[in-house]
Tab-separated table of C-alpha atoms in Angstrom:
chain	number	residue	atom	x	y	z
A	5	UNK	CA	225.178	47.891	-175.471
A	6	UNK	CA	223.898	49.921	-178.752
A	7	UNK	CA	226.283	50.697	-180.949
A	8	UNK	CA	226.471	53.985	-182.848
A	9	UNK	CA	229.246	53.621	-185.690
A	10	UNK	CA	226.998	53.817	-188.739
A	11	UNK	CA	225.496	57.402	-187.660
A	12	UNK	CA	228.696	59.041	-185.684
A	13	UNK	CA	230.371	61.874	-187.854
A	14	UNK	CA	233.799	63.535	-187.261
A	15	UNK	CA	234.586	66.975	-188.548
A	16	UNK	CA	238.091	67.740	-188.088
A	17	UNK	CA	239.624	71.057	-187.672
A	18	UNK	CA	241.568	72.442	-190.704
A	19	UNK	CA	244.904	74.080	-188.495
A	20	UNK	CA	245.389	72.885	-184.975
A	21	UNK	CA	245.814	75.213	-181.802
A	22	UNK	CA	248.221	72.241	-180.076
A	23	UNK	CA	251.734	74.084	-181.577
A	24	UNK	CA	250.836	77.114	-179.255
A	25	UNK	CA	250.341	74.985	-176.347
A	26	UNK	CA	253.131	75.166	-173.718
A	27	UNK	CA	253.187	71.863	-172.527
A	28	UNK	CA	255.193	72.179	-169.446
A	29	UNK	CA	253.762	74.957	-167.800
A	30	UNK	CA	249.824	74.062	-168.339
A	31	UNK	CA	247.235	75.559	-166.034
A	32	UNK	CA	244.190	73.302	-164.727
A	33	UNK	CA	241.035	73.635	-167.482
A	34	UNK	CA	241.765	76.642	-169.167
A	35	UNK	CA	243.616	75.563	-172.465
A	36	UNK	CA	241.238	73.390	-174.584
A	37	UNK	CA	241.897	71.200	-177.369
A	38	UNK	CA	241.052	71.389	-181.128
A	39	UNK	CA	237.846	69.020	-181.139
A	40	UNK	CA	234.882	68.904	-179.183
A	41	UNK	CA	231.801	66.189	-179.469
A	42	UNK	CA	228.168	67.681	-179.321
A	43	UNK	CA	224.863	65.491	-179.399
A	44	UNK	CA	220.943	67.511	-179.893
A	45	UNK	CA	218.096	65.990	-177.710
A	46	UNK	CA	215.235	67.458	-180.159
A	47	UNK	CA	211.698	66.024	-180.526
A	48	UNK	CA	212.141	63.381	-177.603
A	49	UNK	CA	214.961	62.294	-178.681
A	50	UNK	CA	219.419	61.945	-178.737
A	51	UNK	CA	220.146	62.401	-182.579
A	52	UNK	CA	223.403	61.026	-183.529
A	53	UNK	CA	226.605	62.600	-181.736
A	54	UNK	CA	228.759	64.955	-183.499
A	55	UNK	CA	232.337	64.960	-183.320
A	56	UNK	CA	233.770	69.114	-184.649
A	57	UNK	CA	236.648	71.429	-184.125
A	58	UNK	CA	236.159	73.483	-180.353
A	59	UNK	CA	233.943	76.135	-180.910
A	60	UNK	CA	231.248	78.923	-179.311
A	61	UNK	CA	228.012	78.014	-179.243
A	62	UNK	CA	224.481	79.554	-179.921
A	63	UNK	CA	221.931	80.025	-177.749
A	64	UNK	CA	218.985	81.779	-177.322
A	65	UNK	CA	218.337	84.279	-174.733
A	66	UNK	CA	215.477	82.510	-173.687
A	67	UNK	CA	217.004	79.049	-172.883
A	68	UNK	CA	216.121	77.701	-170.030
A	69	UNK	CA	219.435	76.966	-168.616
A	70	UNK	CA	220.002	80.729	-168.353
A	71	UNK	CA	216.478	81.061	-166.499
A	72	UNK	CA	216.192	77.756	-163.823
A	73	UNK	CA	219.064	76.084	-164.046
A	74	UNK	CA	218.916	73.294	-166.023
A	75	UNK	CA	223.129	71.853	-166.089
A	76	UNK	CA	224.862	69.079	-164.737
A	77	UNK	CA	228.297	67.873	-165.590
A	78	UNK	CA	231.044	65.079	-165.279
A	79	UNK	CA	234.761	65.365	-164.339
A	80	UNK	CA	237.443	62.939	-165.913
A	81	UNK	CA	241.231	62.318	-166.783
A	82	UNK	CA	242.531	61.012	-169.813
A	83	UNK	CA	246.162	59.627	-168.817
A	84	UNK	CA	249.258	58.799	-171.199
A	85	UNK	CA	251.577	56.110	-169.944
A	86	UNK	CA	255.558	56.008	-170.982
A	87	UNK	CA	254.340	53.844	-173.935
A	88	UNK	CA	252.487	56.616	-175.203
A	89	UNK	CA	249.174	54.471	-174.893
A	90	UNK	CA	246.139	56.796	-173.892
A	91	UNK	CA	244.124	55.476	-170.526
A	92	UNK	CA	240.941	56.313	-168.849
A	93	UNK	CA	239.771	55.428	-164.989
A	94	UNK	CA	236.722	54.051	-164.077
A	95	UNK	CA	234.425	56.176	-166.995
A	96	UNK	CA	231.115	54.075	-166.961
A	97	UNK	CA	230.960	55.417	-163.412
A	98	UNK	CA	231.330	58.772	-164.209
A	99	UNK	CA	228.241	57.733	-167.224
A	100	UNK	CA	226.085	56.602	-164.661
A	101	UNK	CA	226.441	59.259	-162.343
A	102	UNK	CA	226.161	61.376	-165.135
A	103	UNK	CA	222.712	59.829	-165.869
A	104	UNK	CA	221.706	59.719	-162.234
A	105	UNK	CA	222.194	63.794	-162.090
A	106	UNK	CA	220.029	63.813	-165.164
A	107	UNK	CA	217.481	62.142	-163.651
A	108	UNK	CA	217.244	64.456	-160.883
A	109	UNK	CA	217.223	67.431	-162.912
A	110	UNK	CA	214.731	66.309	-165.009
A	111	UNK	CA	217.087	65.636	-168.181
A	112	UNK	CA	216.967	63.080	-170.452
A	113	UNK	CA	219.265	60.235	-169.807
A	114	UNK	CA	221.399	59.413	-172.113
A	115	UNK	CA	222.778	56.433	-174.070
A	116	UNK	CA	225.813	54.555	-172.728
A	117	UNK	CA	226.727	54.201	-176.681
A	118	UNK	CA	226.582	58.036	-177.299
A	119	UNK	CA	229.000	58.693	-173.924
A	120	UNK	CA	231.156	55.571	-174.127
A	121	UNK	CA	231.887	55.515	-178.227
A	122	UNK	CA	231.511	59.607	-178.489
A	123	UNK	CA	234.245	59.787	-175.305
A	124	UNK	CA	236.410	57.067	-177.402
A	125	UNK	CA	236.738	58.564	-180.785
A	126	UNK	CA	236.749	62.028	-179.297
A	127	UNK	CA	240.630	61.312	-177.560
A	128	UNK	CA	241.559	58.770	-180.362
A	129	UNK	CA	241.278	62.485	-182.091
A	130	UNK	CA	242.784	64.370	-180.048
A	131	UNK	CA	245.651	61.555	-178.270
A	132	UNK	CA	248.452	64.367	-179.062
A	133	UNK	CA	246.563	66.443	-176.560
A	134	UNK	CA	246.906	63.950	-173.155
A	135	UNK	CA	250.437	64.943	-171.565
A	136	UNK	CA	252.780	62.607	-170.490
A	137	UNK	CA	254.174	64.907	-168.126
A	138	UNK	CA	254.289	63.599	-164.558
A	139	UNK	CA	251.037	64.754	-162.689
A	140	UNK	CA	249.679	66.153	-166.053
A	141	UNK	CA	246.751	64.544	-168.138
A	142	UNK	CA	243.738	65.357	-170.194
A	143	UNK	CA	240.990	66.896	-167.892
A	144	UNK	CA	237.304	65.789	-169.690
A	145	UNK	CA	234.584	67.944	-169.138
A	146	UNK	CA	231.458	65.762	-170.130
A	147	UNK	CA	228.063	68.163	-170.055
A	148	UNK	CA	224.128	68.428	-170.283
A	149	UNK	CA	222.578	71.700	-170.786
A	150	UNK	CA	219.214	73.012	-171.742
A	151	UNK	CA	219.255	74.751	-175.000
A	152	UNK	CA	215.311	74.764	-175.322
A	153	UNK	CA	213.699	78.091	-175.202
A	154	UNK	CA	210.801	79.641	-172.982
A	155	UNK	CA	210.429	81.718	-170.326
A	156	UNK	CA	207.969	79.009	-168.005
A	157	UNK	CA	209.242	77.576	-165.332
A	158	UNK	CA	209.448	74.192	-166.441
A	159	UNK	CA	211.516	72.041	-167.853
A	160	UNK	CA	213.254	72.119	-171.243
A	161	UNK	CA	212.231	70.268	-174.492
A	162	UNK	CA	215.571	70.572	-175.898
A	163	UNK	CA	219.249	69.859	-174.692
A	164	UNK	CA	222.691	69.754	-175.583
A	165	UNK	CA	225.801	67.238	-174.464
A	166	UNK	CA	228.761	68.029	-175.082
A	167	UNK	CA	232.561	66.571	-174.025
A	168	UNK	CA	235.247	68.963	-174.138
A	169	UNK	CA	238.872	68.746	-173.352
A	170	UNK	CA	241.548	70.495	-171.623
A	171	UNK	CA	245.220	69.749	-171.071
A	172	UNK	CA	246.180	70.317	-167.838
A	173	UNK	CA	249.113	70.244	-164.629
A	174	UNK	CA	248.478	69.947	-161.653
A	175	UNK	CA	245.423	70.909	-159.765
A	176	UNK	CA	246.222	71.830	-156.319
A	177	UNK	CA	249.658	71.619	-155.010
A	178	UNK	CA	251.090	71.470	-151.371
A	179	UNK	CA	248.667	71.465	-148.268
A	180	UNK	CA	245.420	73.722	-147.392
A	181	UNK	CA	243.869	75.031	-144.653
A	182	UNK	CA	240.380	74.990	-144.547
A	183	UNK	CA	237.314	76.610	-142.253
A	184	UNK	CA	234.629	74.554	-141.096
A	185	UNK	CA	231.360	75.715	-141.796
A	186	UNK	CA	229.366	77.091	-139.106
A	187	UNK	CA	226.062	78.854	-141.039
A	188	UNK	CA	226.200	77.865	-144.983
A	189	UNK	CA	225.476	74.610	-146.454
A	190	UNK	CA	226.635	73.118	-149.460
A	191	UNK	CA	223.448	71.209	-149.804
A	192	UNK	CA	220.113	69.601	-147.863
A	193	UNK	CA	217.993	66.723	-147.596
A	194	UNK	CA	215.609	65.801	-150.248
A	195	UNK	CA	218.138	68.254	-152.597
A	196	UNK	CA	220.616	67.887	-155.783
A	197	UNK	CA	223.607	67.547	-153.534
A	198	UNK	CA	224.233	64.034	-154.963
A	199	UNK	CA	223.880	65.138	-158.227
A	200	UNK	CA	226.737	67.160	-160.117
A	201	UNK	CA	225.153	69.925	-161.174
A	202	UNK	CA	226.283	73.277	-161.999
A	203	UNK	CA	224.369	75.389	-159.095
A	204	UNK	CA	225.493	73.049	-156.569
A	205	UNK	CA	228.937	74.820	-157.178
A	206	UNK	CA	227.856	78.369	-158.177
A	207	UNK	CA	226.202	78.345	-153.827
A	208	UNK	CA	229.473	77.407	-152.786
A	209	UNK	CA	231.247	80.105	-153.953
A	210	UNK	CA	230.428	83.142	-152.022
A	211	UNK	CA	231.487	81.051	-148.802
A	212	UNK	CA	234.281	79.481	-149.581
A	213	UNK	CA	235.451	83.691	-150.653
A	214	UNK	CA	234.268	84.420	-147.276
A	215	UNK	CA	236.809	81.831	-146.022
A	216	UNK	CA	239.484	82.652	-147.961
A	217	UNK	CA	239.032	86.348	-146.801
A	218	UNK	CA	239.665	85.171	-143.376
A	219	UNK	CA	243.236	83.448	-144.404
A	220	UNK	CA	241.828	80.091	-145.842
A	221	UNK	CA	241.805	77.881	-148.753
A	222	UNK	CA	238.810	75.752	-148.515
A	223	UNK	CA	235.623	75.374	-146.457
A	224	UNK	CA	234.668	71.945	-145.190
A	225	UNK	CA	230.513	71.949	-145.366
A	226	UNK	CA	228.845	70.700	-142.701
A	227	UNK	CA	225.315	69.426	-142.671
A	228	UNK	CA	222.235	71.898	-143.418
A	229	UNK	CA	220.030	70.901	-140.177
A	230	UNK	CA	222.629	71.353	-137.194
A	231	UNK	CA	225.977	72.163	-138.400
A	232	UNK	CA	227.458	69.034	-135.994
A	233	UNK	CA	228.608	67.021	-138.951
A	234	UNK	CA	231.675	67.571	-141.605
A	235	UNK	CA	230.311	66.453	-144.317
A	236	UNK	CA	232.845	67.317	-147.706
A	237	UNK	CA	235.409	69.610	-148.166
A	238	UNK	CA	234.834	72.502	-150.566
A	239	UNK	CA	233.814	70.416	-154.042
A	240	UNK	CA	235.850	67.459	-152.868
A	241	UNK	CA	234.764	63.972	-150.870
A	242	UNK	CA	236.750	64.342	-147.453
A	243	UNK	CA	238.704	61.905	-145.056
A	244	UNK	CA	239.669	62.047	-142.001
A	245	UNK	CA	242.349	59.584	-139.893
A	246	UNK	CA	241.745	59.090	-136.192
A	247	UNK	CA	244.892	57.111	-134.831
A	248	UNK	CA	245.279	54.743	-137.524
A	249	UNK	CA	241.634	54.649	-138.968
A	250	UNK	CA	240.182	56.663	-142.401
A	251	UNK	CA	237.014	57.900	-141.775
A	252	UNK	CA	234.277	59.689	-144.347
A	253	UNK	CA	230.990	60.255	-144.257
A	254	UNK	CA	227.920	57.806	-145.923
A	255	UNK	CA	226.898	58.997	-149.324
A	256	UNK	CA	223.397	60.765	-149.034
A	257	UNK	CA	220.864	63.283	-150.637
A	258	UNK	CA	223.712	65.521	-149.217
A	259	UNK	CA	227.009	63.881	-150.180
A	260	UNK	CA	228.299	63.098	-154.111
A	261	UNK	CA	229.118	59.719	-154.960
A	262	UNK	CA	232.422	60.325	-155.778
A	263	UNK	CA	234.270	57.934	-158.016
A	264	UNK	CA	237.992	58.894	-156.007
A	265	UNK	CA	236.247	58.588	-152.723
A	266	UNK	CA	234.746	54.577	-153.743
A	267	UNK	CA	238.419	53.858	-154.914
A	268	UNK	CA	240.156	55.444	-152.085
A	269	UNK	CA	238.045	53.032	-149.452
A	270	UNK	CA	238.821	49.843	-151.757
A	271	UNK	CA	242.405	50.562	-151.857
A	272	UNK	CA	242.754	51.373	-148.380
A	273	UNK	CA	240.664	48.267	-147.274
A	274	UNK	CA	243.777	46.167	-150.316
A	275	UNK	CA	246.381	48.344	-147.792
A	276	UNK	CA	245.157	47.038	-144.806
A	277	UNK	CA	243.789	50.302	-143.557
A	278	UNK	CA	241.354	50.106	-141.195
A	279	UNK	CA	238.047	52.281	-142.015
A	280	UNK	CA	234.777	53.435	-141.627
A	281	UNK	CA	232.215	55.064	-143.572
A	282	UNK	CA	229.886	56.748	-140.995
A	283	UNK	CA	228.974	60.502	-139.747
A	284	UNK	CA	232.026	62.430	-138.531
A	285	UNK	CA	231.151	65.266	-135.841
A	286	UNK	CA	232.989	68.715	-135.654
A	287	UNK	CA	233.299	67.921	-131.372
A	288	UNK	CA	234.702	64.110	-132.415
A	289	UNK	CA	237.286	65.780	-135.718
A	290	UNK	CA	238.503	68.749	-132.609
A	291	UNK	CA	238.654	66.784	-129.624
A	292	UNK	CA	241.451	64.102	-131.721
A	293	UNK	CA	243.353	67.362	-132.299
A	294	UNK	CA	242.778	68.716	-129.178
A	295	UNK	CA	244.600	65.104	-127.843
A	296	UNK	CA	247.127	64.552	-130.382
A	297	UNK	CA	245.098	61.362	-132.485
A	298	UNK	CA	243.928	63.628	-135.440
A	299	UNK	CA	246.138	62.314	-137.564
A	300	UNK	CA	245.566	63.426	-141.138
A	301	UNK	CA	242.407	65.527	-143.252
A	302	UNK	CA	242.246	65.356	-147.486
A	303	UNK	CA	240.385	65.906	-149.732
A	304	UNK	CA	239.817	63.073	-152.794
A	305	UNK	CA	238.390	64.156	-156.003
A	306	UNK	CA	238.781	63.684	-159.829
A	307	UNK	CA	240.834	67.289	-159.942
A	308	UNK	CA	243.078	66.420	-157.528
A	309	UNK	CA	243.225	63.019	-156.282
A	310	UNK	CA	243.945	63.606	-153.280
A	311	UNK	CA	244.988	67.059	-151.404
A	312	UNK	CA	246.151	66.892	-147.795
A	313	UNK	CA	244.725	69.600	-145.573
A	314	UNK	CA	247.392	71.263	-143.196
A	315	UNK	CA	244.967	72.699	-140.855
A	316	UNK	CA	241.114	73.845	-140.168
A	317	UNK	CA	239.872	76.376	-138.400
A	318	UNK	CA	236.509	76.501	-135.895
A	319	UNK	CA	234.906	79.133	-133.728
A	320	UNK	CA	237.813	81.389	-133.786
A	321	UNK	CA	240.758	79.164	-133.289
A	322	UNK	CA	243.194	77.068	-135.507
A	323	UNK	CA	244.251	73.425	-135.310
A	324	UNK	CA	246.978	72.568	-137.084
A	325	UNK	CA	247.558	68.591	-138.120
A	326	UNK	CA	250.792	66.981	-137.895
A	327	UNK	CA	253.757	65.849	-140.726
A	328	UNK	CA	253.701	62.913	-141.479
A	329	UNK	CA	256.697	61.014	-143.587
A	330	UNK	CA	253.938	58.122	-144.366
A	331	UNK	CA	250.566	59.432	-144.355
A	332	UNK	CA	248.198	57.726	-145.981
A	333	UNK	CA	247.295	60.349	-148.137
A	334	UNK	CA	250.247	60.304	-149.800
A	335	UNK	CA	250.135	56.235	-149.705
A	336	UNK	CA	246.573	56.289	-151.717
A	337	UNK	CA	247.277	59.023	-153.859
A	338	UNK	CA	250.368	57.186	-155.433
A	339	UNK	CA	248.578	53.735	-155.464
A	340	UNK	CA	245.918	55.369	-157.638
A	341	UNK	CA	247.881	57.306	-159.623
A	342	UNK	CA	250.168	54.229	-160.299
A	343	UNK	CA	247.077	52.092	-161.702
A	344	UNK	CA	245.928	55.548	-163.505
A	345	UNK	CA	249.036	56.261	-165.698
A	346	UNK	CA	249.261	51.887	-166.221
A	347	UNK	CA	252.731	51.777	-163.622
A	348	UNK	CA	251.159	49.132	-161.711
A	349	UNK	CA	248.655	47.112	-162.183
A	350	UNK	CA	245.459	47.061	-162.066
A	351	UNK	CA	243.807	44.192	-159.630
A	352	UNK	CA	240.486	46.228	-159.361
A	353	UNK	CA	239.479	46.381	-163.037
A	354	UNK	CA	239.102	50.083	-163.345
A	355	UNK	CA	241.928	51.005	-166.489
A	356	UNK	CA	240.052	51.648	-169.695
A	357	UNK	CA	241.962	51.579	-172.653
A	358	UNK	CA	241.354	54.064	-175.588
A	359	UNK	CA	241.626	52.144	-178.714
């Protein structure tokens, strides 16, 4: 791998915003810390990242991700175990997923160096930031953008990447109950569904307020051509357990690759778990709770791991899912969060240590 510590500069802020910080009653993403890295593709190429205290930027009116679009992004966790020592899980998949939304956007990939290295010295910088409160951590907002100007519809020649951070609690807590989608979709064949980027979520959320006008939390999309199949559950991978088997759907044009969702099935299959990875229909998810072997729904994402879902809702009518003292949401959620905070370890190779 290309290394970048002869050209990578650090600007550190002269006061620090962390003494204002109330670190035991954090909201998720909306306190960020006092540094922020930012790298310029200009002239065909990534010039040297930039490490400098959290600031606006500049853009003109005229760039182009105002105009088509142009913006995909990563989500991440920076954990602190009781040793104080700062953790990461699994980031070169969130850099390669990172890259393969670039490539479908038509933005230039970027250098593992300038993500990996940039990502390291940006929380050596800010360690005092990651919370070692239980179910807190450092939420990383890795980004692409297209700063170049021009009113065509075409893509950029200029483009910005940026990491930012944000000390956070909890995302979700307790159980939601979530509509099925009968007439929206989240995304279609031959699409950007796969890819994170930022209209993907900006569709969802007229939907999802639909939903939660009617008494919900969530939607769970279903697919674009017939509606038959659940597909994931608002911006989260989703699971579902038939008698004692996980189910979730195949990754697709349609589904994100999500990192949770690939360690969830490895740590179920290290469980003992049965599962399967293949289409779920709506008739197959409401005829198990129509005869009593529906026996769990979550949601698994970076945000929140994992969040159980108490009940959906179809065509008018409410199914709710049973308690469960042992589910295996709660089982997968802890066996993650264990190798994510360094309690356990860590047989799959995913802890990265920042050093």
């Amino acid at each position: 791998m290309e290394t970048m510590a002869n050209t990578f500069t650090v600007e550190k802020a002269k006061t620090s915003k962390i003494h204002d910080v109330d670190f035991n009653n954090l909201s998720f993403g909306s306190t960020y810390t006092d540094h922020m890295l930012i790298c310029d593709y200009v002239n065909g190429e990534w010039k040297a990242p930039k490490i400098i205290p959290y600031q606006p930027l500049s853009l003109d009116p005229s760039a182009k991700i105002f105009h088509y679009g142009q913006s995909i992004f990563e989500g991440m966790k920076a954990y602190k175990d009781e040793n104080g020592q700062a953790w990461l899980f699994r980031p070169l998949e969130n850099f390669k997923r990172l890259n393969k939304s670039a490539k479908r956007l038509a933005i230039p990939e970027l250098p593992e160096a300038y993500f990996m290295e940039g990502l390291n010295t940006l929380l050596q910088l800010e360690s005092d930031w990651i919370p070692q409160k239980p179910g807190s951590s450092l939420y990383i907002r890795p980004f692409i953008l297209a700063s170049g100007t021009g009113f065509h519809a075409s893509p950029a020649d200029e483009y910005k990447f940026i990491i930012a951070c944000a000390p956070s609690g909890a995302y979700f807590s307790g159980k939601v109950k979530v509509l099925i989608e009968e007439n929206y979709s989240r995304a279609a064949n031959g699409g950007v569904g796969y890819a994170k980027a930022g209209g993907n979520y900006a569709g969802q959320f007229y939907p999802t307020q639909l939903a939660v006008d009617k008494g919900y939390q969530q939607v769970i999309w279903t697919d674009d051509n017939t509606h038959e199949y659940i597909e994931e559950a608002g911006a989260m991978n989703i699971f579902v357990r038939i008698n004692d088997t996980l189910i979730t759907g195949p990754t697709s044009d349609r589904i994100l690759d999500g990192i949770t969702r690939k360690s969830i099935l490895d740590i179920a299959k290290d469980e003992g778990i049965a599962t399967e990875v293949r289409k779920i229909s709506v008739s197959e998810v409401v005829e198990a709770a129509n005869n009593g072997t529906l026996k769990e729904m979550f949601g698994a994402g970076t945000a929140a791991v994992v969040s159980p879902i108490a009940g959906f809702g179809y065509k008018d009518k409410d199914y709710d899912l049973p308690e469960l003292t042992n589910s295996y949401a709660s089982k997968l959620k802890q066996r993650i969060t264990d190798i994510q905070y360094n309690r356990a370890e860590d047989k799959f190779g995913w802890r990265f240590k920042v050093q």
